[in-house]
Each structure stands twice: as C-alpha cells, then as structure tokens.
C-alpha cells in the first residue's frame, strides 16, 4: 500500500545565507602558466571554429594584420587594432584553459594514485599473488591492513577502516563492512586496519577511478542543451551584425566617406557579444568543476544543469533525513506473551541479519542477559529481506518459520498461516510510531510475539535546509517504508512538504513519474540495487559511492562522501551555474550598449557633425574612441574569469526576484561599468597619443 499525504508548510522560514560548499581559488601559478601555453595552442583554426563568436574575432584579427602588412595608410592604427583583437582571442582561450586546467590538475592527482599493486586472489581453495591488472569482475581477493584495495568491489566478509583520501580528499578513514550500507570499496584506497574479503565488480579500464579521470579531464566535454541554445542565439546575433557591417560601406559611400577595413572590423567586434562568447565555455566547465570539488562526480554537464532546474526532490528517510543508525531500543511483548518468548523470537529472526539493525537486536538481547546461540542457525534456511515482502527471517530445521518485518507485512503473513492478530498489537506499533521510531513485528509461524522499537533521530538542521529549498520553489517528498504514523511524525519534525509511507521501489518510480507528468524536473538519491530504476527515471539521480554498482550505473551523479543530503547542495550548484551564465550574458549584452555609444558616433561624426550629440562620453577623438572600446572589450574578459570560475553568489529567491537582481546588478552594471572604463582608457590614450 502506498499513501501520499500532504504536509503543511511551516509558517516561519529561516533563510540561510551562502551554500555550505566553498569554492577554492580559481587560479594558481602552475595552472595559469599551463593555461597560457594552452591559450596559444587553441589558436589553431580547427579549435577556434568550435567557438563561432571568437572565430569571427580571430578572422577579424587576421584581416587586420593583413591590412597592417599590405596597406600603408593608417598602419599604426591597424597594427594596434590587430594586437587588441589578438589579445581578445587569447584572453578568451585563456579563460577556457583555466577552467580545463583545474580539471586536468585533479585528473593528474588521480592518475598518480592509480598504481598496479599485487592482489591476494582466491583460486579454488588456494590464495595466489597476482597483479591487480589481471583481476576481472567476480574475482575474490583478500586485503589486510597496510595493503591497497586492488580494484573496485563489494566487501563480502569482514570489517575494516579504509583511507579514501586519495579519492575523496577526506583525511579521516571510514569504516566499511559486509552487509551494511557501506560495503563498497574503490580500487587504490588503503586498508588501515583489520582484513576484508572483496568481490571485484569491474574489469581493468572500467574502474571508478578510470571513469573519474576521464570525466574530470573535461577535454571531451559535451555542451549542455541550454548552452547549445545560448550558443545558437549568440551565433545568430553575430551573423546579423556581420551582415549589417558588410552592408555599411554602401551607406557610407552614399554619404561621401569611406570606412577602412580595420574600423569595420572594430565595429563588428564591439557589436557582437564577445564577452559571453569568450566566457561561455569556461562557465560550463567551471560548473562541473565546482561539483567535482564538492566531491560529486557528474557524468555530464547536462546533469549539473538539470540540477539547477529541479522542482521536486525525492528523499529517503533513513540515512538522509534521519541518521539511519536505527538501533534496537526495546522489545515489547504482545498478546500476553512473556518477555522471554518475545526475545526468543527476535533473537532467532536476527541471527542471520548482518545489518546494523539486526546486530543491535542481538546486542540488546545480550545486554538483557538473554541467551544468543549461533548454533541455532545450523540447518536453518535464511530468508533474506526483500523490499517487496518487507520482511526477513529463518526457516528452522525443526520446521518452525520465524519472520521479522513491517507490521502490515507480518500481519498479512500470519493471516496466511491461519493465525490471529493480538488485540494490543496495533496499540504497541502506534506507540513506537508516535515516538518517531520504526516498529518491527516478530512472529513464529502463526503467532505474533512482540514489537521491536528501532530508534532513529532526525539530523540537526534538516528543517532549515528544507525551508531553504522551499524558498527556491522546490518541493520535498520523503519516501519511507515506515507506516504512515511513523512517517508523519518524522515528516512533521523534519519539515518536508509531502511523504510517501510504506513505500516500495516501484512506488518511488510512480512518484517520480507523477511529478514529471506534471511538468516538474525531479531529483533523488539512492544507494541500493532497489533504487536503481528510480535513479534512472529521475532527471538527476545521485548515487552514493558506498552503494551498489547497479545504483552507480543508473545515476548520473555519484557522491564520493556517500552523504544523501548532498543533493541539496548539488541543486544549489546547478542553480549557481545557471545564474552565472544568465548574469554574464546580461552583462555582456548590456555593455555592448556602452560600446555602441563609443564607436558609432566616432565613425560617423567626421562626415556627419550632427552625430556629435551622441558622443555623450565626450571621447577625445574617433581614433581614441574606437581603440578605447576595443581595449575595454578585450580586458573585460580576463577581469571576469574569477567570477566565471567561482560563480555568482547564490541566494534562494523566486524567478521574478532573480530577474530583477540580474537586471539591477549585471544589466545596469553592464551599462555603467563600460562607460566608466572606456572613458578612463580614452583619457589615457589621449595623453599618450
């Protein structure tokens, strides 16, 4: 059964400030040096043609150089125009190279951590020492303290402390264990303590580290749909202005004067949106880089961009909204059973349960001095937990069948055995649910014995984070296998908008499809094989690094820190990417207005004195006006590189508020700043010339 219940929105919101992630320095010495070299390499026409706007500037530069060499008239002016246009192209290439350089630096670091190590592989009953390069999917290896994990895999036996700093950057070792949520290991990580048995899950060249290196290098980055659309728009504007400039000599000849080729080229360069054209690629690369530096690997720029448009987030309760370390706190008998009978049932049901919850039941039993004998498992058939049945247990050698699971599932199972439901069962289950705990019911054959109280708590600050998402216009939906009463208690405490109780894997897909059918983009997190279909269905699927291989393959993002709540920050990074692109596009188009007022009157006021009225900046001469506009057009690109790398400051706001903010800061600023900059440059040029 799936219940979907609307949860009231809290009346008071506590807006937070900056996103929790902090961008690192955009540029360092080694990256800048390499970026300078790469900027010259990118002058290759094969590369330049991929950026239509800058390709037009590059062609204009070559034409201006031709005028300088072959035409004596205005040679100094033509040479100056050539140099400025060359620097404009070089600065645009430098911006892209800086963005790529940060990814390549991280890729080099990952390559350094990738080494061929010796692995202890199980072959039949023997253990052989082999090269990690020879390991294949399905091989079993043993790794002890001081050894590196030879390949990606799943821990099938044991528990160990593992140093993953080479991959995640987190210096503190993490505990990985068989049967828990954190059973996945990555090749190249160091086992600090104990020994584990690992089943290899990838072939050579297909490991997670190999995929990371390919992704963060960014050399083969594909443009996102929004980026392609903006590129098409900017290219169309460039073609329109190119046609305008090409037909301009016809009108000037009619008016009785000629415009030289370099002046027409300067006009074209000032008309087309070169600022955003030079920074567009860098913004996209930097967006993926910011996600990577937040320890999330995005499979494509499209995933990052889609995160910025997310309207609904599907979240698991356990481990995401709550801490997830549900521990057995109490065993309550039902139906007049003695406490010893209830404990016998829960012990038998948990003997083969390797999850933290199962082990906590046995620890509670030992604390209460109840006998726990592993030999009770002899000859028993283990019934593993399945999301479809929502129960697990044992079929004992003596014929008894023990089951532990959700209250509704156990009740239906007992009824199938011909048993009856104790009158006080629902009361005990509801009591646990009202406390925000998870009740598990235990039965042997047709007899229900008791209720296990699994205690879990909501993570601090979750309500504030959901309030923040609400301010962005994002709806949160909590999915949980708990009964509606427990789900309602947790949802109320956490502050989510809606919740889905007694949720099965297919219910998650149904919720996602319902939201998508309403025109919403949906994000979700997951780590298990059962989550894989929903992760694939979601527009943004964030898989946990500790999760199963199926979940990682289905998702389009992987969180190296295995923190399910990071989807909130990923959404903020995506929104920051879209805001940065929009802000710089607004600034680029706005500063063209100032350049028009600088260069157009300068070209025409010699032949048409009445055009002097448009020289509102009172620039010194036509020559200084044109050169000032071109110089400003060139230097504004490197000046905006830090903003493109870092991204604009993100704060939750509505679309109308965002539009107003962009127009005020980047629209008005894009008009005012060039007026000031061009005037200052003109004064300096006038004093020099």
XYZ file of C-alpha atoms in Angstrom:
689
model
C 0.000 0.000 0.000
C 1.280 3.495 -0.786
C -0.025 6.546 0.989
C 0.788 10.053 -0.207
C -0.067 12.722 2.294
C 0.282 16.498 2.033
C 2.265 18.020 4.860
C 1.573 21.610 5.819
C 4.222 24.200 5.046
C 5.748 25.742 8.172
C 4.673 29.317 8.667
C 8.120 30.605 9.505
C 11.092 30.181 7.187
C 14.667 30.647 8.309
C 16.546 31.635 5.166
C 20.131 30.595 5.186
C 22.960 32.514 3.592
C 25.578 31.063 1.310
C 25.624 27.447 0.221
C 27.654 25.274 2.548
C 30.207 24.483 -0.127
C 33.010 26.960 -0.656
C 34.822 27.397 -3.925
C 38.540 27.064 -3.910
C 40.860 29.585 -5.521
C 40.176 29.736 -9.226
C 43.778 30.246 -10.344
C 47.213 29.266 -9.066
C 50.630 29.758 -10.607
C 51.083 26.354 -12.239
C 47.566 26.296 -13.683
C 47.957 29.864 -15.007
C 51.272 29.021 -16.707
C 49.848 25.934 -18.381
C 46.674 27.826 -19.325
C 48.790 30.482 -21.054
C 50.511 27.818 -23.143
C 47.182 26.146 -23.937
C 45.659 29.516 -24.896
C 48.214 29.815 -27.723
C 47.625 26.195 -28.779
C 43.896 26.899 -29.043
C 44.582 29.490 -31.758
C 44.519 26.541 -34.150
C 41.604 27.247 -36.565
C 40.325 23.689 -36.041
C 39.773 24.561 -32.392
C 38.640 28.164 -32.948
C 35.820 27.196 -35.318
C 34.120 25.433 -32.375
C 33.571 28.882 -30.822
C 31.799 30.867 -33.575
C 31.938 34.276 -31.907
C 35.635 34.140 -31.090
C 36.304 32.594 -34.502
C 34.839 35.736 -36.098
C 37.135 37.866 -33.890
C 40.106 35.659 -34.879
C 39.330 36.104 -38.577
C 39.000 39.860 -37.981
C 42.409 39.834 -36.310
C 43.999 38.084 -39.292
C 42.373 40.567 -41.691
C 43.640 43.491 -39.613
C 47.136 42.004 -39.715
C 46.787 41.794 -43.499
C 45.819 45.485 -43.657
C 48.838 46.324 -41.486
C 51.249 44.467 -43.763
C 49.928 45.362 -47.196
C 48.366 48.813 -46.802
C 50.443 51.833 -45.867
C 47.537 54.023 -44.809
C 46.842 54.128 -41.018
C 49.418 51.391 -40.434
C 49.889 52.279 -36.755
C 46.142 52.215 -36.104
C 45.741 48.949 -37.992
C 48.596 47.354 -36.039
C 47.055 48.470 -32.756
C 43.681 47.003 -33.753
C 45.401 43.729 -34.721
C 47.152 43.475 -31.353
C 43.983 44.229 -29.385
C 41.955 41.659 -31.334
C 44.711 39.067 -30.882
C 44.677 39.659 -27.127
C 40.866 39.407 -27.110
C 41.022 35.931 -28.652
C 43.935 34.950 -26.421
C 42.093 36.046 -23.263
C 39.010 34.016 -24.278
C 41.199 30.951 -24.856
C 42.907 31.594 -21.524
C 39.529 31.599 -19.722
C 38.642 28.209 -21.182
C 42.137 26.846 -20.479
C 41.955 27.961 -16.842
C 38.666 26.077 -16.418
C 40.080 22.975 -18.098
C 43.340 23.262 -16.170
C 41.656 22.807 -12.810
C 40.067 19.568 -14.016
C 43.320 18.324 -15.530
C 45.168 19.043 -12.288
C 42.699 16.888 -10.408
C 42.954 14.177 -13.080
C 46.757 14.154 -12.727
C 46.363 13.713 -8.982
C 44.019 10.778 -9.532
C 46.384 9.215 -12.073
C 49.175 9.432 -9.522
C 47.041 7.461 -7.061
C 46.359 4.764 -9.642
C 49.050 2.125 -9.454
C 49.460 -1.539 -10.242
C 49.520 -3.386 -6.916
C 49.731 -7.035 -6.020
C 46.491 -8.702 -5.017
C 45.855 -11.853 -2.984
C 43.303 -13.646 -5.157
C 41.339 -16.713 -4.137
C 41.695 -19.542 -6.659
C 39.705 -22.532 -5.505
C 40.975 -23.310 -2.021
C 44.272 -21.506 -2.628
C 45.347 -17.866 -2.440
C 47.614 -16.626 -5.210
C 49.501 -13.339 -5.513
C 48.602 -11.689 -8.833
C 48.821 -8.248 -10.440
C 45.749 -6.053 -9.933
C 45.742 -5.503 -13.712
C 44.767 -9.154 -14.214
C 41.698 -9.031 -11.957
C 38.281 -9.460 -13.546
C 34.726 -8.902 -12.391
C 33.703 -11.632 -9.952
C 37.214 -12.413 -8.629
C 37.592 -12.726 -4.856
C 40.549 -11.034 -3.162
C 41.745 -10.637 0.415
C 43.047 -7.262 1.639
C 44.594 -6.693 5.049
C 45.926 -3.692 6.979
C 48.623 -1.790 5.107
C 47.532 -3.050 1.667
C 45.784 -1.172 -1.122
C 42.427 -2.358 -2.431
C 43.385 -3.753 -5.876
C 40.111 -2.900 -7.620
C 36.541 -1.710 -7.213
C 34.473 -4.197 -5.288
C 31.985 -5.187 -2.608
C 33.028 -6.394 0.843
C 31.541 -9.854 1.290
C 33.206 -10.657 4.600
C 34.812 -8.662 7.374
C 35.092 -5.087 8.532
C 37.941 -2.607 8.053
C 38.956 1.020 8.414
C 39.820 2.399 4.961
C 41.698 5.551 3.994
C 39.932 7.047 0.936
C 41.761 10.390 0.976
C 43.330 9.771 -2.454
C 39.826 9.689 -3.949
C 37.615 11.829 -1.728
C 40.156 14.178 -0.161
C 38.762 13.292 3.279
C 41.654 12.508 5.617
C 39.648 10.598 8.224
C 39.403 6.830 7.489
C 35.924 5.358 7.057
C 34.562 2.085 8.316
C 33.444 -0.351 5.619
C 31.772 -3.659 6.415
C 29.977 -6.550 4.793
C 26.194 -6.426 4.824
C 25.966 -2.762 5.788
C 25.168 0.367 3.820
C 28.906 0.995 3.435
C 30.138 -2.174 1.760
C 31.511 -0.713 -1.481
C 35.272 -0.133 -1.836
C 37.276 1.687 -4.507
C 40.494 0.473 -6.078
C 43.515 2.450 -4.897
C 42.238 3.080 -1.360
C 44.296 1.931 1.632
C 43.129 -0.549 4.269
C 44.237 0.908 7.609
C 43.112 -1.858 9.954
C 41.727 -5.398 10.004
C 41.136 -7.623 6.945
C 38.343 -7.861 4.400
C 37.260 -10.228 1.662
C 36.263 -8.352 -1.500
C 34.413 -9.383 -4.657
C 35.751 -7.377 -7.639
C 32.972 -5.562 -9.549
C 34.822 -4.026 -12.537
C 37.224 -5.080 -15.261
C 40.526 -3.251 -15.975
C 39.935 0.162 -17.560
C 36.340 0.249 -16.302
C 37.003 1.109 -12.668
C 35.505 4.054 -10.870
C 38.915 5.752 -10.826
C 39.201 5.346 -14.611
C 35.769 6.924 -15.052
C 36.660 9.792 -12.703
C 39.855 10.573 -14.596
C 38.009 10.672 -17.919
C 35.282 12.904 -16.501
C 37.359 15.481 -14.645
C 39.841 15.952 -17.501
C 36.981 17.662 -19.331
C 38.714 17.593 -22.718
C 35.776 15.876 -24.388
C 33.073 17.836 -22.527
C 29.778 17.959 -24.372
C 27.809 21.189 -24.311
C 24.545 21.125 -22.409
C 21.175 21.824 -24.119
C 20.880 25.301 -22.559
C 24.462 26.083 -23.504
C 23.820 24.953 -27.075
C 20.669 27.078 -27.245
C 22.525 30.145 -25.976
C 25.397 29.477 -28.387
C 22.904 29.309 -31.258
C 21.334 32.614 -30.192
C 24.712 34.336 -29.892
C 25.836 32.932 -33.259
C 22.636 34.221 -34.868
C 23.261 37.695 -33.426
C 26.817 37.555 -34.742
C 25.619 36.688 -38.255
C 23.074 39.523 -38.173
C 25.712 42.063 -37.106
C 28.107 40.654 -39.708
C 25.537 41.339 -42.428
C 24.960 44.840 -41.046
C 28.675 45.660 -41.103
C 29.128 44.179 -44.587
C 26.386 46.440 -45.986
C 27.570 49.525 -44.068
C 30.092 50.655 -46.765
C 27.165 51.079 -49.187
C 25.618 53.730 -46.919
C 28.913 55.446 -46.091
C 29.764 55.704 -49.796
C 26.386 57.325 -50.352
C 27.198 59.814 -47.588
C 30.513 60.586 -49.258
C 33.099 58.969 -46.994
C 34.773 55.579 -46.629
C 35.390 53.380 -43.583
C 38.594 51.376 -43.586
C 38.544 47.621 -43.111
C 40.034 47.694 -39.568
C 37.390 50.227 -38.459
C 34.617 47.988 -39.783
C 36.237 45.020 -38.046
C 36.419 47.023 -34.797
C 32.726 47.913 -35.150
C 31.787 44.264 -35.682
C 33.804 43.080 -32.688
C 32.189 45.715 -30.480
C 28.705 44.856 -31.748
C 28.826 41.076 -31.233
C 28.586 39.672 -27.662
C 32.278 38.786 -27.325
C 32.306 38.859 -23.501
C 29.870 35.994 -23.013
C 31.206 34.335 -26.171
C 34.663 34.212 -24.617
C 33.449 33.012 -21.218
C 30.592 30.652 -22.130
C 32.711 27.510 -22.386
C 34.616 28.380 -19.210
C 31.357 28.814 -17.257
C 30.175 25.318 -18.249
C 33.487 23.656 -17.425
C 33.758 25.535 -14.125
C 30.229 24.408 -13.184
C 31.215 20.751 -13.478
C 34.463 21.514 -11.676
C 32.589 23.057 -8.727
C 30.528 19.891 -8.417
C 33.687 17.767 -8.573
C 35.403 19.846 -5.903
C 32.344 19.220 -3.756
C 33.214 15.520 -4.024
C 30.435 14.761 -6.505
C 31.223 13.260 -9.902
C 28.777 14.403 -12.588
C 28.526 12.083 -15.572
C 27.719 15.057 -17.811
C 27.264 18.809 -17.773
C 23.613 18.169 -18.580
C 23.154 16.597 -15.142
C 24.613 19.666 -13.406
C 22.469 21.989 -15.491
C 19.349 19.910 -14.854
C 20.037 20.161 -11.116
C 19.592 23.916 -11.401
C 16.067 23.473 -12.774
C 14.929 20.854 -10.239
C 11.448 21.443 -8.817
C 10.969 18.262 -6.755
C 13.426 16.277 -4.640
C 12.679 12.690 -3.599
C 14.496 11.771 -0.378
C 14.785 8.542 1.563
C 14.112 8.889 5.256
C 16.720 6.537 6.671
C 20.259 7.873 6.386
C 19.124 11.022 4.590
C 16.651 12.829 6.804
C 17.457 10.708 9.857
C 20.866 9.446 10.948
C 19.997 5.967 9.703
C 21.698 4.123 12.540
C 18.458 2.618 13.755
C 19.248 0.692 16.903
C 17.029 -1.685 18.842
C 15.933 0.161 21.972
C 13.197 -2.040 23.408
C 11.367 -5.337 22.839
C 7.682 -5.208 23.776
C 5.683 -8.482 24.079
C 2.134 -8.593 22.692
C -0.844 -10.884 23.127
C 0.059 -11.660 26.745
C 3.385 -13.297 25.806
C 6.243 -13.330 28.274
C 9.276 -11.155 27.622
C 11.421 -14.296 27.242
C 9.174 -15.564 24.439
C 9.351 -12.218 22.613
C 13.147 -12.135 22.965
C 13.443 -15.710 21.694
C 11.574 -14.721 18.547
C 13.568 -11.569 17.861
C 16.885 -13.358 18.503
C 16.026 -16.149 16.063
C 14.834 -13.601 13.480
C 18.059 -11.589 13.810
C 20.739 -14.302 13.996
C 21.370 -14.196 10.252
C 20.672 -10.455 9.894
C 24.047 -8.795 9.180
C 22.628 -5.269 9.048
C 23.433 -2.822 11.867
C 19.791 -3.033 12.976
C 19.963 -6.819 13.176
C 23.187 -6.776 15.157
C 21.728 -4.167 17.529
C 18.899 -6.590 18.361
C 21.418 -9.256 19.412
C 23.394 -6.687 21.409
C 20.208 -5.665 23.227
C 19.442 -9.332 23.963
C 22.923 -9.904 25.417
C 22.552 -6.719 27.476
C 19.339 -8.163 28.932
C 21.167 -11.472 29.641
C 19.122 -13.402 27.081
C 20.829 -16.464 25.543
C 22.168 -15.964 21.992
C 23.460 -19.189 20.413
C 24.814 -19.173 16.871
C 24.329 -22.946 16.562
C 20.583 -22.262 16.349
C 21.354 -21.394 12.726
C 22.540 -24.949 11.978
C 20.392 -26.456 9.261
C 18.241 -23.340 9.005
C 17.324 -21.718 5.703
C 17.894 -17.970 5.669
C 15.098 -15.827 4.231
C 16.744 -12.518 3.207
C 14.961 -9.205 3.412
C 13.270 -8.070 0.196
C 11.661 -4.712 -0.405
C 8.664 -6.436 -1.997
C 7.866 -8.546 1.097
C 9.271 -6.113 3.672
C 10.315 -8.965 5.958
C 13.168 -11.390 6.623
C 13.758 -14.400 8.824
C 14.613 -18.093 9.090
C 13.071 -21.441 8.286
C 14.424 -23.548 11.157
C 15.493 -27.167 10.984
C 12.657 -28.179 13.339
C 10.081 -26.781 10.875
C 9.331 -23.508 12.613
C 9.311 -20.368 10.482
C 10.448 -17.086 12.021
C 9.716 -13.724 10.419
C 10.601 -10.117 11.288
C 9.376 -7.088 9.362
C 6.907 -4.244 8.907
C 3.734 -4.515 10.934
C 1.336 -4.767 7.991
C 3.511 -7.313 6.180
C 3.790 -9.600 9.227
C 0.078 -9.368 9.910
C -0.734 -10.462 6.357
C 1.797 -13.301 6.601
C 0.330 -14.522 9.920
C -3.192 -14.436 8.483
C -1.997 -16.601 5.599
C -0.805 -19.135 8.211
C -4.254 -19.148 9.802
C -3.187 -17.142 12.855
C -4.904 -14.251 14.627
C -3.732 -10.744 15.331
C -3.281 -9.812 19.040
C -5.642 -7.085 20.182
C -2.834 -4.944 21.607
C -0.520 -5.197 18.572
C -1.696 -2.044 16.813
C -1.565 -0.085 20.060
C 2.093 -1.113 20.616
C 3.029 -0.394 16.995
C 1.383 3.045 17.113
C 3.154 3.870 20.392
C 6.539 3.290 18.744
C 5.475 5.242 15.657
C 4.345 8.248 17.698
C 7.844 8.419 19.179
C 9.268 8.672 15.662
C 10.741 5.174 15.878
C 10.411 2.271 13.475
C 8.352 -0.680 14.772
C 9.251 -4.186 13.581
C 6.920 -7.070 14.376
C 8.220 -10.594 15.055
C 6.264 -13.827 14.581
C 6.919 -17.553 14.734
C 4.599 -19.488 12.444
C 1.072 -18.161 13.092
C 1.906 -16.436 16.392
C 2.933 -12.798 16.752
C 5.275 -12.448 19.732
C 6.323 -8.828 20.039
C 7.371 -5.467 18.655
C 10.938 -4.199 18.229
C 11.422 -0.467 18.782
C 14.133 0.770 16.372
C 15.142 4.235 17.454
C 16.239 6.848 14.902
C 16.550 10.621 15.061
C 16.237 13.468 12.552
C 19.546 15.087 11.643
C 20.076 18.567 13.082
C 19.316 21.456 10.733
C 17.127 19.457 8.326
C 14.107 21.714 8.848
C 16.180 24.797 7.997
C 17.512 23.117 4.854
C 14.017 22.168 3.694
C 12.835 25.712 4.413
C 15.644 26.914 2.190
C 14.571 24.575 -0.616
C 11.027 25.810 -0.231
C 12.271 29.366 -0.762
C 13.767 28.175 -4.057
C 10.379 26.824 -5.088
C 11.474 23.204 -4.658
C 9.111 20.628 -3.189
C 10.498 17.871 -0.953
C 8.954 14.402 -0.812
C 10.131 11.882 1.793
C 9.863 8.202 0.870
C 9.972 5.604 3.618
C 8.987 2.029 4.227
C 7.653 3.027 7.647
C 3.972 3.021 8.465
C 2.006 6.259 7.968
C 2.104 7.216 11.661
C 5.904 6.983 11.913
C 6.306 8.695 8.544
C 4.014 11.552 9.599
C 5.973 12.074 12.830
C 9.338 12.240 11.040
C 7.908 14.400 8.223
C 6.475 16.857 10.723
C 9.745 17.071 12.650
C 11.901 17.419 9.509
C 9.581 19.851 7.734
C 9.204 18.088 4.373
C 6.302 19.075 2.113
C 4.948 15.570 1.443
C 5.718 11.988 2.360
C 5.065 8.547 0.964
C 4.604 5.855 3.618
C 5.110 2.099 3.229
C 6.998 2.894 0.058
C 8.267 0.127 -2.214
C 10.808 0.571 -5.070
C 8.053 0.716 -7.665
C 6.299 3.401 -5.597
C 9.345 5.662 -5.909
C 9.202 5.343 -9.687
C 5.483 6.091 -9.606
C 6.045 9.250 -7.532
C 8.784 10.412 -9.928
C 6.602 9.754 -12.959
C 3.683 11.636 -11.399
C 5.891 14.672 -10.778
C 7.348 14.500 -14.286
C 3.883 14.205 -15.787
C 3.059 17.489 -14.009
C 5.972 19.108 -15.850
C 8.442 19.026 -12.953
C 12.111 18.050 -13.052
C 12.860 15.529 -10.297
C 15.991 14.653 -8.328
C 16.519 11.725 -5.979
C 19.245 9.952 -4.049
C 19.809 6.244 -3.560
C 22.401 3.591 -2.857
C 20.830 0.177 -3.280
C 20.051 -2.038 -6.237
C 16.363 -1.454 -5.490
C 16.944 2.281 -6.027
C 18.500 1.821 -9.492
C 15.239 2.029 -11.527
C 14.164 5.209 -9.740
C 17.633 6.756 -10.088
C 17.481 6.089 -13.823
C 13.951 7.556 -14.063
C 14.833 10.771 -12.193
C 16.165 13.765 -14.111
C 19.003 13.984 -11.588
C 19.977 10.762 -9.827
C 22.640 10.998 -7.108
C 24.092 7.597 -6.158
C 26.159 7.027 -3.049
C 29.769 5.948 -3.542
C 29.197 3.319 -0.846
C 26.188 1.981 -2.741
C 25.865 -0.887 -5.157
C 27.287 -0.949 -8.659
C 23.753 -1.034 -10.091
C 22.869 2.227 -8.341
C 26.042 3.939 -9.586
C 25.440 2.860 -13.163
C 21.822 4.056 -13.098
C 22.595 7.508 -11.645
C 24.070 10.491 -13.470
C 25.941 11.730 -10.390
C 27.974 9.915 -7.730
C 28.685 11.328 -4.281
C 32.138 10.267 -3.111
C 31.284 11.109 0.503
C 28.092 8.998 0.419
C 26.085 11.797 2.018
C 22.476 11.595 0.742
C 21.672 15.152 1.844
C 24.290 16.484 -0.576
C 21.599 16.521 -3.286
C 20.524 19.814 -1.694
C 23.956 21.351 -2.331
C 24.086 19.839 -5.825
C 20.844 21.657 -6.650
C 22.357 24.893 -5.371
C 25.472 24.401 -7.524
C 23.277 23.764 -10.560
C 21.284 26.913 -9.869
C 24.520 28.831 -9.391
C 25.704 27.619 -12.819
C 22.516 28.844 -14.500
C 22.624 32.134 -12.586
C 26.270 32.703 -13.542
C 25.574 32.099 -17.206
C 22.498 34.350 -17.100
C 24.286 37.098 -15.174
C 27.284 37.229 -17.508
C 25.046 37.074 -20.581
C 23.096 40.038 -19.216
C 26.332 41.906 -18.506
C 27.760 41.109 -21.948
C 24.713 42.348 -23.863
C 24.363 45.393 -21.598
C 27.973 46.518 -22.025
C 27.505 46.411 -25.792
C 25.221 49.428 -25.349
C 28.096 51.496 -23.964
C 30.387 50.349 -26.770
C 27.787 51.460 -29.347
C 27.818 54.972 -27.873
C 31.610 54.970 -28.040
C 32.330 53.636 -31.509
C 29.328 54.561 -33.690
C 29.461 58.359 -33.128
C 33.253 58.190 -33.581
C 32.890 56.632 -37.020
C 30.237 58.985 -38.335
C 30.704 62.370 -36.681
C 33.527 63.409 -39.070
C 31.177 63.149 -42.060
C 28.013 63.915 -40.122
C 28.743 66.608 -37.484
C 25.260 66.193 -36.070
C 26.352 62.766 -34.724
C 28.449 64.646 -32.155
C 25.342 64.821 -29.980
C 25.602 61.031 -29.481
C 29.159 61.350 -28.171
C 27.784 61.522 -24.636
C 31.043 60.249 -23.144
C 32.886 63.175 -24.759
C 35.646 60.927 -26.059
C 38.739 62.734 -27.340
C 38.758 61.639 -30.988
C 37.388 58.962 -33.313
C 40.689 57.079 -33.114
C 40.852 57.022 -29.309
C 37.138 56.187 -29.119
C 37.492 53.109 -31.313
C 40.671 51.931 -29.584
C 39.175 52.557 -26.110
C 36.125 50.443 -26.929
C 38.301 47.657 -28.326
C 40.692 47.679 -25.361
C 37.823 47.559 -22.870
C 36.255 44.747 -24.898
C 39.495 42.771 -24.578
C 40.385 43.354 -20.915
C 36.877 42.745 -19.541
C 37.201 39.030 -20.423
C 40.174 38.235 -18.106
C 38.666 40.509 -15.455
C 35.534 38.329 -15.400
C 37.397 34.989 -15.310
C 37.358 34.776 -11.463
C 33.585 35.348 -11.458
C 33.076 32.712 -14.167
C 35.207 30.236 -12.188
C 33.698 30.987 -8.780
C 30.133 31.600 -9.906
C 27.841 34.394 -8.785
C 26.739 34.417 -5.165
C 23.661 32.251 -4.818
C 20.753 33.086 -2.549
C 17.318 31.436 -2.590
C 14.806 33.624 -4.424
C 11.932 33.443 -6.869
C 12.394 33.726 -10.639
C 10.995 37.300 -10.606
C 13.391 38.308 -7.833
C 16.278 36.708 -9.702
C 15.389 38.557 -12.922
C 15.184 41.853 -11.052
C 18.511 41.205 -9.348
C 20.227 40.354 -12.639
C 18.865 43.455 -14.357
C 19.862 45.703 -11.462
C 23.362 44.351 -10.837
C 24.513 42.908 -14.147
C 22.212 44.795 -16.509
C 22.668 48.269 -15.063
C 26.255 47.443 -14.111
C 26.907 46.201 -17.630
C 25.926 49.625 -18.945
C 27.644 51.799 -16.313
C 30.981 49.942 -15.989
C 31.893 50.180 -19.713
C 31.030 53.898 -19.792
C 33.470 54.476 -16.940
C 36.104 52.063 -18.266
C 36.048 53.358 -21.846
C 36.246 56.978 -20.635
C 39.288 56.208 -18.445
C 41.027 54.370 -21.306
C 40.216 57.249 -23.681
C 41.795 59.787 -21.316
C 44.950 57.669 -21.051
C 45.155 57.193 -24.825
C 44.623 60.909 -25.433
C 47.530 61.728 -23.140
C 49.751 59.176 -24.917
C 48.761 59.973 -28.492
